[in-house]
Amino acid sequence: MLSLFLAQAQDTDTIQRKKMDEVIPEAPKPITKKLPEEKKNDTIVKTDRYGFRVGVDLYKLTRALYDKDYKGLELVGDYRLTKKYFLAAEVGNENKTTDDDRLNTTTKGSYLKVGFDYNGYENWLDMENIISIGMRYGVSTFSQQLNTYKIYNANPYFGEVPVITSGNKYNGLTASWIEVVAGVKAKVFNNVFMGFSLRLNRLVTNKEPDNFKNLYIPGFNRTYDGDFGVGFNYTVTYFIPFYKKKVTPKKVEIKKEDQKK
């Protein structure tokens, strides 16, 4: 009898529990919102190389092949001082015969130009191309030989005065000038660059012979009867790296207002 009573009591308790579960609903489970996963950006480390670049002006070197009155050689070089600035220099020697309306002269001498270039081109990754603007200060020492000359005839009725052969040589002449330089250098393959530059010159000092003007100045080029001149070179250079610097990418700051959005 006792066992039967206990079994009935257990059944009654089970029924009551089922009723209570039906009456009282289960507590809702907390809703958890998943935050979007942060995307990991792959940082690309850029490396800038610093060193010395040296080469030759192909224009002056090859000009003698088609101009019998010219011989010249120019060596060019630059050193990367900062990310954008380069120290630059050119040194050369020229031998040029100039045939003017009244004069025929031969100029021989050497020159040196020093200054800087600013690279305005923003390279990608390991590119090392240059689009630059810069300045130079040039000095030249040279001699002038007066080969022939003509005396101006104010009365052409008697005909032109024949050409007079001179051969007088004037040594110890000097000149200095300022150049504005715009140029391009492109890396064609491993450490080898091709480039060209345009130059606008203005004389600062100019020591001339007593009886005629300097028609041509080594490094400055033709004077065009004034203080201004123009120049051009076409170069091939080789880069000698000394060391490298890693470029730290700029961090983009996100404002709090943008984060709320």
mmCIF file of C-alpha atoms in Angstrom:
data_model
loop_
_atom_site.group_PDB
_atom_site.id
_atom_site.type_symbol
_atom_site.label_atom_id
_atom_site.label_comp_id
_atom_site.label_asym_id
_atom_site.label_seq_id
_atom_site.Cartn_x
_atom_site.Cartn_y
_atom_site.Cartn_z
ATOM 1 C CA MET A 1 0.000 0.000 0.000
ATOM 2 C CA LEU A 2 2.836 2.328 0.859
ATOM 3 C CA SER A 3 4.528 1.777 -2.461
ATOM 4 C CA LEU A 4 1.281 2.424 -4.315
ATOM 5 C CA PHE A 5 0.825 5.687 -2.404
ATOM 6 C CA LEU A 6 4.323 6.863 -3.222
ATOM 7 C CA ALA A 7 3.855 6.087 -6.910
ATOM 8 C CA GLN A 8 0.603 8.066 -7.028
ATOM 9 C CA ALA A 9 2.229 10.991 -5.203
ATOM 10 C CA GLN A 10 5.127 11.006 -7.722
ATOM 11 C CA ASP A 11 2.708 10.998 -10.661
ATOM 12 C CA THR A 12 0.735 13.854 -9.114
ATOM 13 C CA ASP A 13 3.930 15.904 -8.636
ATOM 14 C CA THR A 14 4.977 15.344 -12.250
ATOM 15 C CA ILE A 15 1.560 16.493 -13.524
ATOM 16 C CA GLN A 16 1.719 19.653 -11.409
ATOM 17 C CA ARG A 17 5.188 20.496 -12.733
ATOM 18 C CA LYS A 18 4.027 20.170 -16.332
ATOM 19 C CA LYS A 19 1.111 22.529 -15.613
ATOM 20 C CA MET A 20 3.425 25.093 -14.024
ATOM 21 C CA ASP A 21 5.767 24.954 -17.032
ATOM 22 C CA GLU A 22 2.815 25.635 -19.309
ATOM 23 C CA VAL A 23 1.667 28.604 -17.194
ATOM 24 C CA ILE A 24 5.088 30.240 -16.589
ATOM 25 C CA PRO A 25 7.004 30.841 -19.854
ATOM 26 C CA GLU A 26 10.752 30.466 -20.044
ATOM 27 C CA ALA A 27 12.847 33.618 -19.675
ATOM 28 C CA PRO A 28 13.948 34.954 -23.047
ATOM 29 C CA LYS A 29 17.564 34.384 -23.944
ATOM 30 C CA PRO A 30 19.710 37.561 -24.140
ATOM 31 C CA ILE A 31 20.228 38.855 -27.677
ATOM 32 C CA THR A 32 23.885 39.270 -28.501
ATOM 33 C CA LYS A 33 24.822 41.439 -31.475
ATOM 34 C CA LYS A 34 27.926 40.382 -33.299
ATOM 35 C CA LEU A 35 30.267 43.213 -34.107
ATOM 36 C CA PRO A 36 31.660 43.298 -37.640
ATOM 37 C CA GLU A 37 35.046 41.725 -37.885
ATOM 38 C CA GLU A 38 37.866 44.203 -38.312
ATOM 39 C CA LYS A 39 39.620 43.885 -41.620
ATOM 40 C CA LYS A 40 43.338 43.606 -41.339
ATOM 41 C CA ASN A 41 45.055 45.856 -43.843
ATOM 42 C CA ASP A 42 48.244 44.502 -45.318
ATOM 43 C CA THR A 43 50.882 47.178 -44.802
ATOM 44 C CA ILE A 44 53.220 47.624 -47.765
ATOM 45 C CA VAL A 45 56.642 48.764 -46.627
ATOM 46 C CA LYS A 46 58.345 51.088 -49.133
ATOM 47 C CA THR A 47 62.103 51.488 -49.153
ATOM 48 C CA ASP A 48 63.987 54.518 -50.519
ATOM 49 C CA ARG A 49 67.559 54.058 -51.691
ATOM 50 C CA TYR A 50 70.178 56.735 -51.115
ATOM 51 C CA GLY A 51 73.393 56.987 -53.052
ATOM 52 C CA PHE A 52 75.408 58.572 -55.836
ATOM 53 C CA ARG A 53 74.483 58.678 -59.528
ATOM 54 C CA VAL A 54 77.175 59.320 -62.154
ATOM 55 C CA GLY A 55 77.094 59.382 -65.935
ATOM 56 C CA VAL A 56 77.790 61.216 -69.177
ATOM 57 C CA ASP A 57 76.013 63.649 -71.486
ATOM 58 C CA LEU A 58 75.372 61.730 -74.702
ATOM 59 C CA TYR A 59 74.438 64.890 -76.584
ATOM 60 C CA LYS A 60 77.874 66.475 -76.219
ATOM 61 C CA LEU A 61 79.618 63.148 -76.712
ATOM 62 C CA THR A 62 77.933 62.415 -80.047
ATOM 63 C CA ARG A 63 77.694 65.989 -81.375
ATOM 64 C CA ALA A 64 81.181 65.753 -82.882
ATOM 65 C CA LEU A 65 79.889 63.054 -85.264
ATOM 66 C CA TYR A 66 77.796 65.575 -87.218
ATOM 67 C CA ASP A 67 79.344 68.946 -86.227
ATOM 68 C CA LYS A 68 82.958 69.291 -87.394
ATOM 69 C CA ASP A 69 83.320 72.562 -85.450
ATOM 70 C CA TYR A 70 82.598 71.018 -82.035
ATOM 71 C CA LYS A 71 84.272 68.670 -79.545
ATOM 72 C CA GLY A 72 83.054 68.237 -75.997
ATOM 73 C CA LEU A 73 82.589 65.979 -73.013
ATOM 74 C CA GLU A 74 80.416 66.438 -69.930
ATOM 75 C CA LEU A 75 80.240 64.226 -66.834
ATOM 76 C CA VAL A 76 77.141 64.501 -64.641
ATOM 77 C CA GLY A 77 76.410 63.366 -61.108
ATOM 78 C CA ASP A 78 73.982 63.757 -58.232
ATOM 79 C CA TYR A 79 73.661 62.618 -54.630
ATOM 80 C CA ARG A 80 70.335 62.019 -52.884
ATOM 81 C CA LEU A 81 70.391 64.244 -49.817
ATOM 82 C CA THR A 82 66.766 63.817 -48.609
ATOM 83 C CA LYS A 83 63.586 62.228 -49.898
ATOM 84 C CA LYS A 84 63.032 65.059 -52.404
ATOM 85 C CA TYR A 85 66.332 66.954 -52.722
ATOM 86 C CA PHE A 86 69.434 65.970 -54.671
ATOM 87 C CA LEU A 87 72.820 67.675 -54.775
ATOM 88 C CA ALA A 88 73.858 67.892 -58.447
ATOM 89 C CA ALA A 89 76.916 68.819 -60.472
ATOM 90 C CA GLU A 90 78.252 68.817 -64.037
ATOM 91 C CA VAL A 91 81.857 69.155 -65.161
ATOM 92 C CA GLY A 92 83.033 69.348 -68.745
ATOM 93 C CA ASN A 93 85.341 70.578 -71.461
ATOM 94 C CA GLU A 94 84.454 72.107 -74.834
ATOM 95 C CA ASN A 95 86.198 73.132 -78.042
ATOM 96 C CA LYS A 96 83.879 75.139 -80.298
ATOM 97 C CA THR A 97 84.450 77.199 -83.444
ATOM 98 C CA THR A 98 81.794 79.883 -83.933
ATOM 99 C CA ASP A 99 81.300 81.533 -87.314
ATOM 100 C CA ASP A 100 79.506 84.858 -86.937
ATOM 101 C CA ASP A 101 78.725 87.529 -89.537
ATOM 102 C CA ARG A 102 81.942 89.418 -88.769
ATOM 103 C CA LEU A 103 83.968 87.044 -86.597
ATOM 104 C CA ASN A 104 85.217 83.482 -86.653
ATOM 105 C CA THR A 105 86.501 82.407 -83.245
ATOM 106 C CA THR A 106 87.554 79.160 -81.550
ATOM 107 C CA THR A 107 86.713 78.748 -77.854
ATOM 108 C CA LYS A 108 88.511 76.193 -75.662
ATOM 109 C CA GLY A 109 87.904 75.711 -71.962
ATOM 110 C CA SER A 110 86.473 73.862 -68.990
ATOM 111 C CA TYR A 111 83.546 74.477 -66.679
ATOM 112 C CA LEU A 112 81.936 73.342 -63.437
ATOM 113 C CA LYS A 113 78.305 73.642 -62.376
ATOM 114 C CA VAL A 114 76.961 72.829 -58.892
ATOM 115 C CA GLY A 115 73.489 73.100 -57.401
ATOM 116 C CA PHE A 116 70.425 71.072 -56.483
ATOM 117 C CA ASP A 117 67.392 69.310 -57.956
ATOM 118 C CA TYR A 118 63.952 68.947 -56.357
ATOM 119 C CA ASN A 119 62.005 65.837 -57.341
ATOM 120 C CA GLY A 120 58.300 66.608 -57.675
ATOM 121 C CA TYR A 121 57.309 63.096 -58.754
ATOM 122 C CA GLU A 122 55.718 60.721 -56.209
ATOM 123 C CA ASN A 123 56.984 57.209 -56.952
ATOM 124 C CA TRP A 124 55.061 53.991 -56.360
ATOM 125 C CA LEU A 125 56.687 51.131 -54.430
ATOM 126 C CA ASP A 126 60.257 50.639 -55.686
ATOM 127 C CA MET A 127 60.098 53.088 -58.604
ATOM 128 C CA GLU A 128 62.879 55.703 -58.629
ATOM 129 C CA ASN A 129 61.899 58.036 -61.485
ATOM 130 C CA ILE A 130 62.533 61.778 -61.230
ATOM 131 C CA ILE A 131 60.734 64.834 -62.608
ATOM 132 C CA SER A 132 62.736 67.712 -61.211
ATOM 133 C CA ILE A 133 63.354 71.410 -61.195
ATOM 134 C CA GLY A 134 66.547 72.908 -59.837
ATOM 135 C CA MET A 135 69.271 75.525 -60.026
ATOM 136 C CA ARG A 136 72.996 75.604 -60.782
ATOM 137 C CA TYR A 137 75.816 78.076 -60.376
ATOM 138 C CA GLY A 138 78.360 77.693 -63.149
ATOM 139 C CA VAL A 139 81.927 78.911 -63.627
ATOM 140 C CA SER A 140 84.114 78.598 -66.705
ATOM 141 C CA THR A 141 87.750 79.318 -67.593
ATOM 142 C CA PHE A 142 88.594 79.437 -71.292
ATOM 143 C CA SER A 143 90.546 80.987 -74.137
ATOM 144 C CA GLN A 144 89.412 82.639 -77.365
ATOM 145 C CA GLN A 145 91.285 82.551 -80.652
ATOM 146 C CA LEU A 146 90.313 85.089 -83.263
ATOM 147 C CA ASN A 147 90.649 83.185 -86.551
ATOM 148 C CA THR A 148 89.272 85.708 -89.052
ATOM 149 C CA TYR A 149 87.277 88.916 -89.015
ATOM 150 C CA LYS A 150 85.723 91.451 -91.343
ATOM 151 C CA ILE A 151 85.867 95.227 -91.022
ATOM 152 C CA TYR A 152 82.475 96.890 -91.341
ATOM 153 C CA ASN A 153 82.221 98.943 -94.523
ATOM 154 C CA ALA A 154 79.954 101.951 -94.045
ATOM 155 C CA ASN A 155 80.075 102.706 -97.785
ATOM 156 C CA PRO A 156 79.188 99.542 -99.717
ATOM 157 C CA TYR A 157 79.814 101.373 -103.029
ATOM 158 C CA PHE A 158 83.447 100.296 -102.902
ATOM 159 C CA GLY A 159 82.542 96.674 -102.226
ATOM 160 C CA GLU A 160 83.033 94.386 -99.242
ATOM 161 C CA VAL A 161 86.345 94.459 -97.388
ATOM 162 C CA PRO A 162 88.106 91.091 -97.712
ATOM 163 C CA VAL A 163 88.314 88.733 -94.746
ATOM 164 C CA ILE A 164 91.337 89.364 -92.521
ATOM 165 C CA THR A 165 93.155 86.393 -90.980
ATOM 166 C CA SER A 166 94.251 87.017 -87.407
ATOM 167 C CA GLY A 167 95.176 84.028 -85.259
ATOM 168 C CA ASN A 168 95.419 86.137 -82.080
ATOM 169 C CA LYS A 169 94.749 84.122 -78.914
ATOM 170 C CA TYR A 170 93.347 85.510 -75.662
ATOM 171 C CA ASN A 171 93.913 83.437 -72.509
ATOM 172 C CA GLY A 172 92.682 83.748 -68.939
ATOM 173 C CA LEU A 173 89.056 84.532 -69.781
ATOM 174 C CA THR A 174 86.375 83.672 -67.216
ATOM 175 C CA ALA A 175 82.599 83.703 -66.853
ATOM 176 C CA SER A 176 79.999 82.757 -64.259
ATOM 177 C CA TRP A 177 76.241 82.312 -64.486
ATOM 178 C CA ILE A 178 73.061 80.986 -62.895
ATOM 179 C CA GLU A 179 70.948 78.216 -64.459
ATOM 180 C CA VAL A 180 67.345 77.169 -63.958
ATOM 181 C CA VAL A 181 67.095 73.457 -64.781
ATOM 182 C CA ALA A 182 64.041 71.303 -65.551
ATOM 183 C CA GLY A 183 64.682 67.628 -66.171
ATOM 184 C CA VAL A 184 63.489 64.016 -66.211
ATOM 185 C CA LYS A 185 65.273 60.792 -65.266
ATOM 186 C CA ALA A 186 63.715 57.361 -65.799
ATOM 187 C CA LYS A 187 64.997 54.009 -64.561
ATOM 188 C CA VAL A 188 65.304 51.768 -67.628
ATOM 189 C CA PHE A 189 66.746 48.703 -65.889
ATOM 190 C CA ASN A 190 68.803 47.760 -62.827
ATOM 191 C CA ASN A 191 70.477 50.986 -61.563
ATOM 192 C CA VAL A 192 70.664 52.511 -65.071
ATOM 193 C CA PHE A 193 68.818 55.782 -65.776
ATOM 194 C CA MET A 194 68.172 57.765 -68.950
ATOM 195 C CA GLY A 195 67.290 61.442 -68.760
ATOM 196 C CA PHE A 196 67.307 64.873 -70.304
ATOM 197 C CA SER A 197 67.179 68.455 -69.081
ATOM 198 C CA LEU A 198 66.441 71.932 -70.403
ATOM 199 C CA ARG A 199 68.348 74.939 -69.040
ATOM 200 C CA LEU A 200 67.874 78.695 -69.032
ATOM 201 C CA ASN A 201 71.075 80.616 -68.235
ATOM 202 C CA ARG A 202 71.882 84.168 -67.199
ATOM 203 C CA LEU A 203 75.407 85.545 -67.011
ATOM 204 C CA VAL A 204 76.638 86.989 -63.721
ATOM 205 C CA THR A 205 80.215 87.837 -64.749
ATOM 206 C CA ASN A 206 81.889 87.761 -68.159
ATOM 207 C CA LYS A 207 85.515 88.686 -68.813
ATOM 208 C CA GLU A 208 85.914 89.450 -72.528
ATOM 209 C CA PRO A 209 88.834 90.230 -74.857
ATOM 210 C CA ASP A 210 89.547 93.903 -75.497
ATOM 211 C CA ASN A 211 88.354 94.091 -79.097
ATOM 212 C CA PHE A 212 85.461 91.604 -79.430
ATOM 213 C CA LYS A 213 82.805 89.789 -77.395
ATOM 214 C CA ASN A 214 82.639 86.183 -76.260
ATOM 215 C CA LEU A 215 80.321 84.538 -78.767
ATOM 216 C CA TYR A 216 80.525 81.153 -77.028
ATOM 217 C CA ILE A 217 81.312 80.224 -73.413
ATOM 218 C CA PRO A 218 82.043 76.593 -72.405
ATOM 219 C CA GLY A 219 79.179 75.290 -70.267
ATOM 220 C CA PHE A 220 77.041 78.353 -70.941
ATOM 221 C CA ASN A 221 76.763 77.860 -74.736
ATOM 222 C CA ARG A 222 76.041 80.637 -77.245
ATOM 223 C CA THR A 223 75.564 84.085 -75.699
ATOM 224 C CA TYR A 224 73.260 85.459 -78.430
ATOM 225 C CA ASP A 225 74.676 88.992 -78.018
ATOM 226 C CA GLY A 226 73.360 89.304 -74.467
ATOM 227 C CA ASP A 227 73.357 87.884 -70.956
ATOM 228 C CA PHE A 228 70.969 84.990 -71.619
ATOM 229 C CA GLY A 229 71.554 81.532 -73.015
ATOM 230 C CA VAL A 230 69.909 78.135 -73.250
ATOM 231 C CA GLY A 231 71.203 74.597 -72.846
ATOM 232 C CA PHE A 232 70.208 70.976 -73.244
ATOM 233 C CA ASN A 233 71.633 67.603 -72.264
ATOM 234 C CA TYR A 234 70.698 63.960 -72.749
ATOM 235 C CA THR A 235 72.262 61.678 -70.173
ATOM 236 C CA VAL A 236 72.801 58.062 -69.220
ATOM 237 C CA THR A 237 73.718 57.524 -65.565
ATOM 238 C CA TYR A 238 74.448 54.643 -63.193
ATOM 239 C CA PHE A 239 73.207 54.634 -59.603
ATOM 240 C CA ILE A 240 75.532 53.453 -56.802
ATOM 241 C CA PRO A 241 73.426 52.776 -53.663
ATOM 242 C CA PHE A 242 74.963 53.525 -50.255
ATOM 243 C CA TYR A 243 72.117 52.783 -47.835
ATOM 244 C CA LYS A 244 68.326 52.402 -47.579
ATOM 245 C CA LYS A 245 65.549 54.037 -45.572
ATOM 246 C CA LYS A 246 62.144 52.530 -44.866
ATOM 247 C CA VAL A 247 59.221 54.837 -45.533
ATOM 248 C CA THR A 248 56.629 54.749 -42.733
ATOM 249 C CA PRO A 249 53.075 54.851 -44.149
ATOM 250 C CA LYS A 250 50.965 57.779 -42.961
ATOM 251 C CA LYS A 251 48.278 56.877 -40.405
ATOM 252 C CA VAL A 252 44.773 58.073 -41.242
ATOM 253 C CA GLU A 253 43.037 59.539 -38.174
ATOM 254 C CA ILE A 254 39.310 58.744 -37.897
ATOM 255 C CA LYS A 255 37.245 61.419 -36.161
ATOM 256 C CA LYS A 256 34.756 60.435 -33.419
ATOM 257 C CA GLU A 257 31.868 61.794 -35.523
ATOM 258 C CA ASP A 258 32.789 59.399 -38.334
ATOM 259 C CA GLN A 259 32.973 56.489 -35.869
ATOM 260 C CA LYS A 260 29.418 57.221 -34.649
ATOM 261 C CA LYS A 261 28.160 57.157 -38.235
#
